[in-house]
PDB file of C-alpha atoms in Angstrom:
ATOM      1  CA  MET A   7      15.838  -1.810   5.462  1.00  0.00           C
ATOM      2  CA  HIS A   8      15.133   2.060   6.036  1.00  0.00           C
ATOM      3  CA  LEU A   9      16.960   1.990   9.407  1.00  0.00           C
ATOM      4  CA  VAL A  10      19.916   0.210   8.650  1.00  0.00           C
ATOM      5  CA  ASN A  11      22.730   1.780   6.770  1.00  0.00           C
ATOM      6  CA  GLU A  12      24.134  -1.513   5.243  1.00  0.00           C
ATOM      7  CA  ASN A  13      21.618  -3.548   3.592  1.00  0.00           C
ATOM      8  CA  GLU A  14      20.524  -5.691   0.755  1.00  0.00           C
ATOM      9  CA  PHE A  15      19.749  -2.223  -1.270  1.00  0.00           C
ATOM     10  CA  THR A  16      23.283  -0.685  -0.476  1.00  0.00           C
ATOM     11  CA  ASP A  17      25.221  -3.994  -0.881  1.00  0.00           C
ATOM     12  CA  ARG A  18      23.956  -3.913  -4.693  1.00  0.00           C
ATOM     13  CA  PHE A  19      26.314  -0.696  -5.188  1.00  0.00           C
ATOM     14  CA  TRP A  20      29.082  -1.881  -3.009  1.00  0.00           C
ATOM     15  CA  GLY A  21      32.404  -0.810  -4.430  1.00  0.00           C
ATOM     16  CA  ARG A  22      30.665   0.799  -7.639  1.00  0.00           C
ATOM     17  CA  LEU A  23      29.051   3.724  -6.119  1.00  0.00           C
ATOM     18  CA  PRO A  24      29.439   5.438  -2.820  1.00  0.00           C
ATOM     19  CA  LEU A  25      25.944   5.830  -1.255  1.00  0.00           C
ATOM     20  CA  ARG A  26      25.194   7.420   2.001  1.00  0.00           C
ATOM     21  CA  SER A  27      21.871   5.277   2.468  1.00  0.00           C
ATOM     22  CA  GLY A  28      19.476   3.210   0.361  1.00  0.00           C
ATOM     23  CA  THR A  29      16.406   1.466   0.855  1.00  0.00           C
ATOM     24  CA  ALA A  30      13.077  -0.135  -0.874  1.00  0.00           C
ATOM     25  CA  MET A  31       9.636  -0.322   0.665  1.00  0.00           C
ATOM     26  CA  TYR A  32       8.808  -3.893  -0.722  1.00  0.00           C
ATOM     27  CA  TYR A  33      10.257  -6.922  -2.273  1.00  0.00           C
ATOM     28  CA  PHE A  34       9.408  -7.618  -5.921  1.00  0.00           C
ATOM     29  CA  ASN A  35       7.487 -10.677  -6.373  1.00  0.00           C
ATOM     30  CA  ARG A  36       5.849 -11.523  -9.607  1.00  0.00           C
ATOM     31  CA  ARG A  37       2.098 -11.489  -9.437  1.00  0.00           C
ATOM     32  CA  SER A  38       2.064  -9.732  -6.203  1.00  0.00           C
ATOM     33  CA  PRO A  39      -0.074  -6.607  -5.455  1.00  0.00           C
ATOM     34  CA  ILE A  40       3.037  -4.360  -5.625  1.00  0.00           C
ATOM     35  CA  GLN A  41       3.826  -5.639  -9.260  1.00  0.00           C
ATOM     36  CA  TYR A  42      -0.037  -4.991 -10.029  1.00  0.00           C
ATOM     37  CA  ALA A  43       0.391  -1.277  -8.542  1.00  0.00           C
ATOM     38  CA  LEU A  44       3.531  -0.592 -10.492  1.00  0.00           C
ATOM     39  CA  HIS A  45       2.228  -1.866 -13.468  1.00  0.00           C
ATOM     40  CA  LYS A  46      -0.842   0.478 -13.508  1.00  0.00           C
ATOM     41  CA  LEU A  47       1.449   3.296 -12.664  1.00  0.00           C
ATOM     42  CA  LYS A  48       3.709   2.690 -15.549  1.00  0.00           C
ATOM     43  CA  TYR A  49       1.564   1.321 -18.283  1.00  0.00           C
ATOM     44  CA  LYS A  50      -2.205   1.817 -17.400  1.00  0.00           C
ATOM     45  CA  ASN A  51      -1.982   5.680 -17.155  1.00  0.00           C
ATOM     46  CA  GLN A  52      -2.458   6.052 -13.416  1.00  0.00           C
ATOM     47  CA  PRO A  53      -0.035   8.478 -12.076  1.00  0.00           C
ATOM     48  CA  ASP A  54      -2.075   9.073  -8.879  1.00  0.00           C
ATOM     49  CA  ILE A  55      -0.865   5.576  -7.791  1.00  0.00           C
ATOM     50  CA  GLY A  56       2.693   6.884  -7.889  1.00  0.00           C
ATOM     51  CA  GLN A  57       1.957   9.714  -5.838  1.00  0.00           C
ATOM     52  CA  ARG A  58       0.085   7.586  -3.200  1.00  0.00           C
ATOM     53  CA  ILE A  59       2.841   5.185  -2.959  1.00  0.00           C
ATOM     54  CA  GLY A  60       5.490   7.977  -2.602  1.00  0.00           C
ATOM     55  CA  ARG A  61       3.466   9.341   0.235  1.00  0.00           C
ATOM     56  CA  GLN A  62       3.826   6.297   1.935  1.00  0.00           C
ATOM     57  CA  LEU A  63       7.489   5.763   1.202  1.00  0.00           C
ATOM     58  CA  GLY A  64       7.975   9.303   2.356  1.00  0.00           C
ATOM     59  CA  LEU A  65       6.514   8.497   5.772  1.00  0.00           C
ATOM     60  CA  LEU A  66       8.579   5.599   6.079  1.00  0.00           C
ATOM     61  CA  LEU A  67      11.790   7.481   5.181  1.00  0.00           C
ATOM     62  CA  ALA A  68      10.652  10.447   7.569  1.00  0.00           C
ATOM     63  CA  THR A  69      11.084   7.828  10.600  1.00  0.00           C
ATOM     64  CA  SER A  70      14.718   7.119   9.635  1.00  0.00           C
ATOM     65  CA  PRO A  71      17.570   9.040  10.818  1.00  0.00           C
ATOM     66  CA  LEU A  72      19.570   8.051   7.663  1.00  0.00           C
ATOM     67  CA  PHE A  73      17.223  10.142   5.498  1.00  0.00           C
ATOM     68  CA  GLU A  74      16.571  13.179   7.926  1.00  0.00           C
ATOM     69  CA  SER A  75      19.261  15.217   6.274  1.00  0.00           C
ATOM     70  CA  VAL A  76      18.109  14.937   2.648  1.00  0.00           C
ATOM     71  CA  GLU A  77      17.913  18.206   1.115  1.00  0.00           C
ATOM     72  CA  ALA A  78      16.227  17.737  -2.261  1.00  0.00           C
ATOM     73  CA  ILE A  79      14.830  14.695  -4.367  1.00  0.00           C
ATOM     74  CA  VAL A  80      15.757  13.745  -7.806  1.00  0.00           C
ATOM     75  CA  PRO A  81      13.719  11.424  -9.824  1.00  0.00           C
ATOM     76  CA  VAL A  82      15.158   9.159 -12.374  1.00  0.00           C
ATOM     77  CA  PRO A  83      14.413  10.797 -15.440  1.00  0.00           C
ATOM     78  CA  LEU A  84      12.779   9.301 -18.671  1.00  0.00           C
ATOM     79  CA  HIS A  85      13.625  10.189 -22.280  1.00  0.00           C
ATOM     80  CA  PRO A  86      11.487  12.949 -23.296  1.00  0.00           C
ATOM     81  CA  LYS A  87      10.173  10.859 -26.172  1.00  0.00           C
ATOM     82  CA  LYS A  88       9.080   8.172 -23.492  1.00  0.00           C
ATOM     83  CA  GLU A  89       7.816  10.687 -21.128  1.00  0.00           C
ATOM     84  CA  ARG A  90       5.669  12.299 -24.015  1.00  0.00           C
ATOM     85  CA  SER A  91       4.233   8.911 -24.933  1.00  0.00           C
ATOM     86  CA  ARG A  92       3.498   7.810 -21.313  1.00  0.00           C
ATOM     87  CA  GLY A  93       2.334  11.332 -20.451  1.00  0.00           C
ATOM     88  CA  TYR A  94       4.212  11.729 -17.055  1.00  0.00           C
ATOM     89  CA  ASN A  95       7.438  10.132 -15.508  1.00  0.00           C
ATOM     90  CA  GLN A  96       6.264   7.532 -12.830  1.00  0.00           C
ATOM     91  CA  SER A  97       9.508   8.255 -10.691  1.00  0.00           C
ATOM     92  CA  ALA A  98       8.517  11.905 -10.593  1.00  0.00           C
ATOM     93  CA  MET A  99       5.189  10.829  -9.509  1.00  0.00           C
ATOM     94  CA  LEU A 100       6.901   8.980  -6.760  1.00  0.00           C
ATOM     95  CA  ALA A 101       9.061  11.793  -5.849  1.00  0.00           C
ATOM     96  CA  ALA A 102       6.096  14.107  -5.738  1.00  0.00           C
ATOM     97  CA  GLY A 103       4.403  11.831  -3.112  1.00  0.00           C
ATOM     98  CA  ILE A 104       7.835  11.498  -1.047  1.00  0.00           C
ATOM     99  CA  SER A 105       8.071  15.410  -1.147  1.00  0.00           C
ATOM    100  CA  ASP A 106       4.522  16.064   0.214  1.00  0.00           C
ATOM    101  CA  THR A 107       5.280  13.977   3.337  1.00  0.00           C
ATOM    102  CA  MET A 108       8.947  14.595   3.897  1.00  0.00           C
ATOM    103  CA  HIS A 109       8.712  18.376   2.915  1.00  0.00           C
ATOM    104  CA  VAL A 110      11.845  18.532   0.861  1.00  0.00           C
ATOM    105  CA  PRO A 111      11.756  20.006  -2.851  1.00  0.00           C
ATOM    106  CA  VAL A 112      11.833  17.893  -5.978  1.00  0.00           C
ATOM    107  CA  LEU A 113      14.653  18.897  -8.331  1.00  0.00           C
ATOM    108  CA  SER A 114      13.340  18.138 -12.084  1.00  0.00           C
ATOM    109  CA  GLY A 115      15.754  18.600 -14.570  1.00  0.00           C
ATOM    110  CA  ILE A 116      18.893  18.183 -12.845  1.00  0.00           C
ATOM    111  CA  LEU A 117      19.268  14.882 -14.648  1.00  0.00           C
ATOM    112  CA  ILE A 118      18.629  14.434 -18.174  1.00  0.00           C
ATOM    113  CA  ARG A 119      18.148  11.400 -20.043  1.00  0.00           C
ATOM    114  CA  GLN A 120      19.906  11.998 -23.258  1.00  0.00           C
ATOM    115  CA  GLN A 121      19.731   8.505 -24.993  1.00  0.00           C
ATOM    116  CA  PHE A 122      16.495   6.614 -25.758  1.00  0.00           C
ATOM    117  CA  ALA A 123      16.615   3.138 -24.743  1.00  0.00           C
ATOM    118  CA  ASP A 124      13.898   0.557 -24.972  1.00  0.00           C
ATOM    119  CA  SER A 125      12.305  -0.914 -21.729  1.00  0.00           C
ATOM    120  CA  GLN A 126      14.635  -3.051 -19.483  1.00  0.00           C
ATOM    121  CA  THR A 127      12.161  -5.391 -18.149  1.00  0.00           C
ATOM    122  CA  GLN A 128      13.260  -8.165 -20.583  1.00  0.00           C
ATOM    123  CA  LYS A 129      17.032  -7.430 -20.655  1.00  0.00           C
ATOM    124  CA  LYS A 130      19.747  -9.723 -18.638  1.00  0.00           C
ATOM    125  CA  ARG A 131      22.052  -7.923 -16.216  1.00  0.00           C
ATOM    126  CA  MET A 132      24.874  -6.939 -18.389  1.00  0.00           C
ATOM    127  CA  GLU A 133      22.346  -5.648 -21.185  1.00  0.00           C
ATOM    128  CA  ARG A 134      20.833  -3.320 -18.852  1.00  0.00           C
ATOM    129  CA  PHE A 135      24.141  -1.733 -17.611  1.00  0.00           C
ATOM    130  CA  HIS A 136      25.235  -1.370 -21.490  1.00  0.00           C
ATOM    131  CA  ASN A 137      21.767   0.027 -22.286  1.00  0.00           C
ATOM    132  CA  VAL A 138      22.009   2.900 -19.699  1.00  0.00           C
ATOM    133  CA  SER A 139      25.935   3.365 -19.513  1.00  0.00           C
ATOM    134  CA  GLU A 140      25.938   6.828 -21.104  1.00  0.00           C
ATOM    135  CA  ALA A 141      22.294   7.590 -20.911  1.00  0.00           C
ATOM    136  CA  PHE A 142      22.049  10.374 -18.038  1.00  0.00           C
ATOM    137  CA  VAL A 143      23.781  13.781 -17.935  1.00  0.00           C
ATOM    138  CA  LEU A 144      23.731  16.232 -15.011  1.00  0.00           C
ATOM    139  CA  LYS A 145      22.741  19.775 -15.787  1.00  0.00           C
ATOM    140  CA  LYS A 146      22.987  22.597 -13.218  1.00  0.00           C
ATOM    141  CA  PRO A 147      25.510  20.656 -11.084  1.00  0.00           C
ATOM    142  CA  GLU A 148      25.532  24.052  -8.688  1.00  0.00           C
ATOM    143  CA  ARG A 149      22.000  23.238  -7.632  1.00  0.00           C
ATOM    144  CA  VAL A 150      22.931  19.948  -6.013  1.00  0.00           C
ATOM    145  CA  GLN A 151      26.549  20.771  -5.093  1.00  0.00           C
ATOM    146  CA  GLY A 152      27.159  19.932  -1.471  1.00  0.00           C
ATOM    147  CA  LYS A 153      23.792  18.576  -0.863  1.00  0.00           C
ATOM    148  CA  HIS A 154      22.337  15.283   0.336  1.00  0.00           C
ATOM    149  CA  ILE A 155      20.193  14.195  -2.588  1.00  0.00           C
ATOM    150  CA  LEU A 156      17.479  11.359  -2.454  1.00  0.00           C
ATOM    151  CA  LEU A 157      17.504   9.521  -6.046  1.00  0.00           C
ATOM    152  CA  VAL A 158      14.233   8.139  -6.545  1.00  0.00           C
ATOM    153  CA  ASP A 159      13.203   5.175  -8.939  1.00  0.00           C
ATOM    154  CA  ASP A 160      10.238   2.749  -8.926  1.00  0.00           C
ATOM    155  CA  VAL A 161      12.245  -0.621  -8.811  1.00  0.00           C
ATOM    156  CA  LEU A 162      15.839  -1.659  -8.152  1.00  0.00           C
ATOM    157  CA  THR A 163      16.685  -4.771 -10.222  1.00  0.00           C
ATOM    158  CA  THR A 164      20.272  -4.583 -11.459  1.00  0.00           C
ATOM    159  CA  GLY A 165      20.988  -1.292 -10.375  1.00  0.00           C
ATOM    160  CA  ALA A 166      22.322  -0.125 -13.676  1.00  0.00           C
ATOM    161  CA  THR A 167      19.704   2.899 -14.047  1.00  0.00           C
ATOM    162  CA  LEU A 168      20.436   4.025 -10.442  1.00  0.00           C
ATOM    163  CA  GLU A 169      24.221   3.513 -10.721  1.00  0.00           C
ATOM    164  CA  THR A 170      24.491   5.365 -14.054  1.00  0.00           C
ATOM    165  CA  CYS A 171      22.329   8.174 -12.714  1.00  0.00           C
ATOM    166  CA  GLY A 172      24.265   8.252  -9.411  1.00  0.00           C
ATOM    167  CA  ASN A 173      27.472   8.521 -11.292  1.00  0.00           C
ATOM    168  CA  ALA A 174      26.166  11.382 -13.161  1.00  0.00           C
ATOM    169  CA  LEU A 175      25.214  13.176 -10.056  1.00  0.00           C
ATOM    170  CA  LEU A 176      28.828  12.598  -8.355  1.00  0.00           C
ATOM    171  CA  LYS A 177      30.064  15.243 -11.021  1.00  0.00           C
ATOM    172  CA  ALA A 178      28.609  17.716  -8.616  1.00  0.00           C
ATOM    173  CA  PRO A 179      31.322  18.411  -5.825  1.00  0.00           C
ATOM    174  CA  GLY A 180      30.467  17.401  -2.414  1.00  0.00           C
ATOM    175  CA  ILE A 181      27.236  15.796  -3.123  1.00  0.00           C
ATOM    176  CA  GLN A 182      26.116  12.965  -1.084  1.00  0.00           C
ATOM    177  CA  ILE A 183      23.462  10.388  -2.540  1.00  0.00           C
ATOM    178  CA  SER A 184      20.745   8.195  -0.877  1.00  0.00           C
ATOM    179  CA  MET A 185      18.435   6.161  -2.886  1.00  0.00           C
ATOM    180  CA  ALA A 186      14.898   4.939  -2.522  1.00  0.00           C
ATOM    181  CA  THR A 187      12.513   2.653  -4.600  1.00  0.00           C
ATOM    182  CA  ILE A 188       9.171   1.244  -4.033  1.00  0.00           C
ATOM    183  CA  ALA A 189      10.579  -2.254  -4.402  1.00  0.00           C
ATOM    184  CA  ILE A 190      13.787  -4.343  -4.805  1.00  0.00           C
ATOM    185  CA  ALA A 191      13.761  -7.296  -7.007  1.00  0.00           C
ATOM    186  CA  MET A 192      15.058 -10.512  -5.193  1.00  0.00           C
ATOM    187  CA  HIS A 193      18.116 -12.210  -6.534  1.00  0.00           C
TER     188      HIS A 193
END
């Protein structure tokens, strides 16, 4: 998926968000090793898993000409309340691992999650979009203006969170957005 510009990942955003490229490392299956690892990352206080998987994803991205011009990595933010409760942002852990292997800086604080929302894991497609429709705000657009940005999250399911983040990032003139996740849910 990381070597082909139009793929199952980018197709989820077709006509809704202009993406330069997008990829996931794994398909998400219930009761799979990747579900187990992501569950430990998000809910069992094991942020080191995120950095390790992020380094693997970074190595994969570094082999693709589609991602070689990435200038900065932006993790999908958590609401401050949720981040305090968890102790870390799992997407930031993934971004740190990617940064280690791609040698590209992570820009934290560029996107802010301004609305608290419950977990989306049990929500249906339209509920997910409604849940995050106005949740993210771009701060300091000058830091990403004219750059090729890699937006990072753990799993692509409906695309609601990544699409909303992408739309917020598009407020910066000249920005190009690529996306990467650890897994993509199969439809």
